[in-house]
Amino acid sequence: MLVQGIKSRPEYKGLNVEPHAKRHLFVIEGEGAAALTDQVEAKGRDFLDRSEILYLAGGAAPKAYDVALTALSPDVFWQAPTLQPLLFRLRACLEQARMGTRLYIAGTEGFIGQVMQVALEFGIDFNSIHTEHRGSTARRVQCVHCKGITDNVTTSSFACTHCGLPLLVRDHYSRRLGAFQGVNIDAEEPGTAPAPEEIFP
Amino acid sequence: MTITFRSETFREDFTFRNSLYNIRRFPFPFDRDEYMYSVNMEPHVRARKDSVFENLIDVDEHYVAEMQDRAMVLKEDPLRCQALPHMMAAQWDTLELLMEHQAQDYPEHFTLEKNGDRWRWINRPMGIDDTFTFGDAATLPYPPMEYITRQAQGDFCIVDQRDNNLWMDAGMVTTQADWSLDFDIGMNFMEWHGPVPLAHQIGVFDRALKFLLNLQQGKPTRRLNWTMTVNPRLDTSPENYHKWGPDRTTVTPENVGQKMHLRVELQSLWRLPRSNAILFVIRCYLISLEELVTVPKWARRLPRVLASLPPEIVDYKGLTRNRPIMIDWLSKYDDGSPTSAGIYPD
């Protein structure tokens, strides 16, 4: 379960396909595929021929969700090897997107955050974007000291992968950065950082 | 009145001190012997002479040294001053407001001459004399908000108003109590206050937001906030926490009077005329415990307030380690007599 009650954290309300949209753009990572297949079960297949799916398997590659998504026969299914080309392709899609296009994002929180950043650059109101958190609760964290971002943080404390300071992961989230805030945990007495504890499995 | 500006530092050798005159005008934030969060807002109007409320944009003896410290912070970390692109009108609003108030209330030190859009700004303490075109950012050496807030005491946030919310979309933040503009920029009112304990649950932010959305031009409002800082350090940013955090372990019963400072923020909020944004001024005042206990009423009240704090507030304000030392030291000055209502010295 995600920690509740962080005021700065976006609420991931779940995908809810809007039947009247002219075009559906799904940006999906790993376990997020199940959020889409659940929608097909709930809403039927009508929207699929107006749908484009950009998919990144990520840590869920062994589960072969790409097979299940291809079997849906959407208008476009495209699979990215890593996040960077996925975001590149997403920009191309958004450049060409017309009125009436809906954006849906499902996957881990770090993934949602980074896709959301691109969408915000294109001036899409974040309230209009459907998001669903699936898979790991690992956090993407920005070190407040060196500003470096570390992906897939599962423990608190953890060592910043850029400057090496041991960081406490605060329950404070920036949509603009798509990241939680990490603050040096033993600043007052360097060397006294507690051992990392897995709290975001 | 001509202010004599002090030459002093807020880092390394920490030569910052308050004059006797400045101690008496310190904005002591406790109007009674206990403390809890509240929507403690009141109209930002002129109050008694020789208090920080004498003028609405207060300039004091620390002005020049504070501006020098700000320039140093910005050299180390330019991200302390940021503005999202849609905030340009609000930047000009801010420049106008600060120039007009400083020039009107401190004519010995500041002069603003307007000839249509052609403005001349003279800042004598900082040796600045610039002529520029209001509305044309290319005629100033910095963007308008940065230009004027390099010449005005306090941190400045400009919040945009839309969708029934307030958005932290620009700021100059170099004297902050442990929050990051770079992290919070673009957040709404509830989001940037996210880490504050207790206050959400008792509805303080809901009420404060409702109040601020209705703030009117020409009717600024204010509140006081406070924390404690070891050494008179203005830049207690999270960015530099690993540099100033160790200060907290240096406090002893012998040095607590000199080292520990009450840090008070006079927060004032102003509706801006062109942009409809709100200028949020967070002016920081520091006073050492030794200076503070020269006012008997404050000396009695502060240990009582510190002893009454709920544990969440002690933790959030970073007081856990040193609160007992402070209370012990201060209690010598508390003879148990009743204190008068309000914040001013007797």
XYZ file of N, CA, C and O in Angstrom, chain B residues 17-85:
276
model
N 24.935 41.099 15.200
C 24.381 41.442 16.524
C 23.263 42.452 16.308
O 23.264 43.192 15.332
N 22.343 42.531 17.276
C 21.323 43.573 17.259
C 21.735 44.717 18.174
O 22.219 44.479 19.287
N 21.517 45.940 17.726
C 21.731 47.090 18.613
C 20.628 47.091 19.676
O 19.601 46.411 19.528
N 20.811 47.882 20.726
C 19.783 47.975 21.767
C 18.452 48.440 21.169
O 17.380 47.925 21.516
N 18.541 49.393 20.251
C 17.333 49.894 19.596
C 16.642 48.755 18.836
O 15.420 48.583 18.907
N 17.425 47.961 18.138
C 16.838 46.889 17.335
C 16.263 45.764 18.197
O 15.304 45.110 17.800
N 16.857 45.523 19.354
C 16.299 44.493 20.248
C 14.874 44.877 20.646
O 13.952 44.063 20.568
N 14.691 46.130 21.030
C 13.366 46.567 21.505
C 12.313 46.492 20.396
O 11.120 46.383 20.675
N 12.744 46.581 19.131
C 11.754 46.551 18.052
C 11.597 45.144 17.465
O 10.881 44.944 16.490
N 12.232 44.149 18.077
C 12.134 42.780 17.558
C 10.673 42.291 17.578
O 9.955 42.528 18.559
N 10.224 41.637 16.524
C 8.832 41.144 16.498
C 8.681 39.843 17.290
O 8.593 38.759 16.711
N 8.644 39.960 18.597
C 8.458 38.783 19.459
C 7.108 38.147 19.102
O 6.089 38.840 19.068
N 7.095 36.848 18.788
C 5.899 36.283 18.162
C 4.847 35.734 19.122
O 3.796 35.288 18.656
N 5.127 35.734 20.414
C 4.196 35.065 21.341
C 3.406 36.100 22.133
O 3.970 36.843 22.920
N 2.089 36.092 21.935
C 1.276 37.075 22.640
C 0.726 36.509 23.952
O -0.004 37.173 24.662
N 1.083 35.261 24.246
C 0.695 34.633 25.517
C 1.739 33.583 25.849
O 2.683 33.389 25.084
N 1.557 32.847 26.958
C 2.624 31.962 27.440
C 2.602 30.562 26.819
O 3.249 29.658 27.330
N 1.842 30.363 25.750
C 1.828 29.054 25.097
C 1.680 29.267 23.602
O 1.390 30.383 23.147
N 1.854 28.180 22.829
C 1.821 28.327 21.381
C 1.131 27.132 20.728
O 1.352 25.988 21.109
N 0.294 27.409 19.745
C -0.231 26.376 18.851
C -0.483 27.030 17.505
O -0.695 28.241 17.424
N -0.468 26.211 16.440
C -0.766 26.753 15.122
C -2.157 27.375 15.099
O -3.093 26.849 15.686
N -2.291 28.477 14.368
C -3.607 29.068 14.177
C -3.531 29.934 12.920
O -2.452 30.188 12.403
N -4.706 30.347 12.432
C -4.712 31.291 11.311
C -4.568 32.683 11.935
O -5.519 33.434 12.072
N -3.338 32.985 12.332
C -3.110 34.205 13.123
C -2.855 35.409 12.212
O -1.838 36.056 12.298
N -3.806 35.667 11.328
C -3.601 36.763 10.390
C -4.307 38.028 10.861
O -5.366 37.975 11.467
N -3.675 39.158 10.565
C -4.268 40.455 10.898
C -3.923 41.420 9.777
O -2.997 41.175 9.010
N -4.665 42.519 9.653
C -4.352 43.467 8.588
C -2.916 43.977 8.724
O -2.457 44.260 9.833
N -2.213 44.054 7.600
C -0.844 44.568 7.620
C -0.915 46.085 7.509
O -0.855 46.655 6.419
N -1.110 46.723 8.667
C -1.213 48.186 8.723
C -0.107 48.701 9.640
O 0.458 47.946 10.431
N 0.178 49.968 9.485
C 1.218 50.554 10.324
C 0.826 50.454 11.787
O -0.321 50.730 12.151
N 1.794 50.068 12.632
C 1.527 50.046 14.071
C 2.550 50.953 14.743
O 3.062 51.868 14.122
N 2.887 50.652 15.995
C 3.591 51.685 16.764
C 4.979 52.020 16.214
O 5.657 51.196 15.609
N 5.350 53.261 16.440
C 6.660 53.756 16.053
C 7.721 52.920 16.759
O 7.498 52.402 17.850
N 8.881 52.798 16.133
C 9.984 52.018 16.692
C 9.627 50.544 16.878
O 10.182 49.863 17.746
N 8.662 50.055 16.082
C 8.443 48.609 15.983
C 8.667 48.244 14.512
O 8.756 49.133 13.663
N 8.739 46.948 14.232
C 8.928 46.539 12.824
C 7.661 46.797 12.000
O 7.676 46.616 10.786
N 6.587 47.181 12.681
C 5.334 47.479 11.972
C 5.186 48.972 11.686
O 4.141 49.419 11.242
N 6.242 49.736 11.958
C 6.162 51.184 11.711
C 5.985 51.457 10.213
O 5.218 52.335 9.817
N 6.710 50.685 9.389
C 6.539 50.753 7.936
C 6.165 49.376 7.418
O 6.528 48.368 8.013
N 5.468 49.338 6.293
C 4.940 48.039 5.842
C 5.999 47.180 5.155
O 5.892 45.959 5.135
N 6.999 47.834 4.529
C 8.194 47.115 4.083
C 9.323 47.659 4.951
O 9.783 48.775 4.761
N 9.720 46.846 5.920
C 10.651 47.315 6.944
C 12.098 47.209 6.456
O 12.518 46.178 5.935
N 12.838 48.297 6.631
C 14.278 48.290 6.373
C 14.958 48.560 7.704
O 14.562 49.477 8.419
N 15.955 47.742 8.063
C 16.601 47.972 9.359
C 18.118 47.965 9.231
O 18.669 47.936 8.127
N 18.773 47.982 10.384
C 20.239 48.133 10.406
C 20.987 46.969 9.747
O 22.171 47.070 9.463
N 20.304 45.864 9.481
C 20.966 44.697 8.874
C 20.865 44.690 7.351
O 21.331 43.752 6.707
N 20.220 45.717 6.787
C 19.914 45.726 5.349
C 21.122 45.406 4.468
O 21.098 44.463 3.675
N 22.183 46.173 4.611
C 23.313 46.017 3.683
C 23.950 44.635 3.844
O 24.218 43.931 2.861
N 24.130 44.198 5.095
C 24.765 42.898 5.322
C 23.887 41.756 4.804
O 24.396 40.774 4.248
N 22.575 41.897 4.950
C 21.688 40.850 4.432
C 21.757 40.772 2.911
O 21.703 39.681 2.326
N 21.837 41.911 2.262
C 21.915 41.892 0.803
C 23.249 41.291 0.325
O 23.307 40.611 -0.691
N 24.308 41.538 1.102
C 25.597 40.915 0.750
C 25.524 39.403 0.922
O 26.040 38.643 0.097
N 24.847 38.946 1.978
C 24.716 37.505 2.198
C 23.885 36.871 1.077
O 24.215 35.798 0.566
N 22.815 37.554 0.670
C 21.979 37.040 -0.434
C 22.808 36.884 -1.719
O 22.699 35.865 -2.406
N 23.631 37.880 -2.006
C 24.454 37.799 -3.221
C 25.392 36.592 -3.168
O 25.599 35.909 -4.173
N 25.910 36.296 -1.972
C 26.785 35.127 -1.832
C 26.015 33.829 -2.070
O 26.492 32.924 -2.751
N 24.812 33.751 -1.502
C 23.998 32.537 -1.686
C 23.724 32.323 -3.177
O 23.841 31.209 -3.690
N 23.383 33.389 -3.883
C 23.022 33.255 -5.299
C 24.229 32.851 -6.151
O 24.080 32.159 -7.158
N 25.422 33.274 -5.735
C 26.613 32.827 -6.470
C 26.807 31.325 -6.324
O 27.167 30.636 -7.265
N 26.545 30.826 -5.095
C 26.705 29.386 -4.862
C 25.598 28.592 -5.536
O 25.790 27.467 -5.963
N 24.382 29.135 -5.585
C 23.219 28.351 -6.009
C 22.165 29.250 -6.666
O 21.252 29.741 -6.014
N 22.291 29.464 -7.977
C 21.353 30.369 -8.668
C 19.905 29.893 -8.638
O 18.992 30.692 -8.885
N 19.660 28.609 -8.308
C 18.278 28.101 -8.298
C 17.461 28.654 -7.130
O 16.266 28.388 -7.033
N 18.095 29.442 -6.251
C 17.336 30.069 -5.163
C 16.420 31.180 -5.677
O 15.571 31.664 -4.944
N 16.654 31.601 -6.909
C 15.787 32.617 -7.506
C 15.259 32.043 -8.819
O 16.033 31.776 -9.736
N 13.954 31.823 -8.876
C 13.353 31.238 -10.076
C 11.976 31.847 -10.303
O 11.280 32.201 -9.352
N 11.591 31.907 -11.584
C 10.241 32.373 -11.916
C 9.760 31.604 -13.135
O 10.498 31.478 -14.117
N 8.550 31.068 -13.067
C 7.981 30.403 -14.233
C 7.613 31.477 -15.257
O 7.376 32.645 -14.911
N 7.589 31.096 -16.544
C 7.499 32.115 -17.612
C 6.264 33.010 -17.547
O 6.352 34.177 -17.931
